[in-house]
Short mmCIF file of C-alpha atoms and ligand atoms in Angstrom, two decimals:
data_model
loop_
_atom_site.label_atom_id
_atom_site.label_comp_id
_atom_site.label_asym_id
_atom_site.label_seq_id
_atom_site.Cartn_x
_atom_site.Cartn_y
_atom_site.Cartn_z
CA MET A 72 -4.68 -27.58 -9.55
CA ALA A 73 -5.67 -23.95 -9.26
CA ARG A 74 -5.16 -20.98 -11.54
CA GLN A 75 -5.52 -17.39 -10.51
CA THR A 76 -4.75 -13.97 -11.94
CA PHE A 77 -3.13 -11.50 -9.55
CA ASN A 78 -3.29 -7.81 -10.43
CA ILE A 79 -0.10 -6.08 -9.31
CA PRO A 80 -0.04 -2.29 -9.73
CA ASN A 81 3.72 -2.09 -8.92
CA ILE A 82 4.69 -3.91 -12.13
CA SER A 83 6.35 -1.30 -14.32
CA CYS A 84 8.50 -3.28 -16.78
CA GLY A 85 9.62 -6.70 -17.93
CA HIS A 86 12.20 -6.92 -15.16
CA CYS A 87 9.44 -6.72 -12.58
CA VAL A 88 7.66 -9.64 -14.25
CA MET A 89 10.92 -11.64 -14.33
CA ALA A 90 11.55 -10.96 -10.64
CA ILE A 91 8.03 -12.07 -9.75
CA LYS A 92 8.36 -15.19 -11.91
CA ASN A 93 11.61 -16.13 -10.20
CA GLU A 94 10.27 -15.61 -6.69
CA LEU A 95 6.92 -17.32 -7.19
CA SER A 96 8.43 -20.24 -9.12
CA ALA A 97 10.57 -21.01 -6.05
CA ILE A 98 7.44 -21.67 -3.94
CA PRO A 99 6.81 -25.41 -3.59
CA GLY A 100 3.71 -26.35 -5.59
CA VAL A 101 3.81 -23.41 -8.00
CA GLN A 102 3.83 -24.85 -11.50
CA SER A 103 3.80 -21.87 -13.82
CA VAL A 104 3.87 -18.09 -13.68
CA ASP A 105 3.06 -15.90 -16.65
CA GLY A 106 2.63 -12.17 -16.81
CA SER A 107 3.21 -8.94 -18.70
CA PRO A 108 3.93 -5.30 -17.88
CA GLU A 109 1.08 -4.23 -20.19
CA THR A 110 -1.60 -5.93 -18.11
CA LYS A 111 0.21 -5.45 -14.76
CA ALA A 112 -0.96 -8.95 -13.92
CA VAL A 113 0.45 -12.43 -13.48
CA VAL A 114 -1.34 -15.74 -13.95
CA VAL A 115 -0.21 -18.45 -11.55
CA ASP A 116 -0.90 -22.19 -11.73
CA TRP A 117 -0.36 -24.07 -8.51
CA ALA A 118 -1.16 -27.20 -6.54
CA THR A 119 -0.65 -28.03 -2.88
CA PRO A 120 1.33 -27.19 -0.80
CA ALA A 121 1.09 -23.75 -2.45
CA SER A 122 -1.98 -21.64 -1.75
CA GLU A 123 -3.38 -18.23 -2.58
CA GLU A 124 -2.35 -17.05 0.90
CA VAL A 125 1.26 -18.20 0.42
CA ILE A 126 1.45 -16.53 -3.00
CA ARG A 127 -0.05 -13.27 -1.74
CA ALA A 128 2.34 -13.25 1.24
CA LYS A 129 5.35 -13.71 -1.05
CA LEU A 130 4.18 -10.92 -3.37
CA GLN A 131 3.81 -8.60 -0.40
CA GLU A 132 7.26 -9.60 0.90
CA ILE A 133 8.93 -8.65 -2.39
CA ASN A 134 7.01 -5.37 -2.67
CA TYR A 135 4.67 -6.46 -5.46
CA THR A 136 1.51 -6.59 -3.41
CA ALA A 137 -1.48 -7.93 -5.30
CA ALA A 138 -4.50 -5.64 -5.47
CU1 CU B 265 10.29 -3.35 -13.62
#
């Protein structure tokens, strides 16, 4: 299993975090997503078939590109 923190400047409120949680949780292999508007970051736990590339691509697709 892998864990990574993604810094996402576009996060402005709790709704952004909820939207990101919902989208990333739907990716096969993603096991948990946690984040906060204060840190503008989310911590993602995943295993295969998810990958950093898949997660970054999804974040870009939903307009929350990771820095
Ligand atoms: Cu928001």
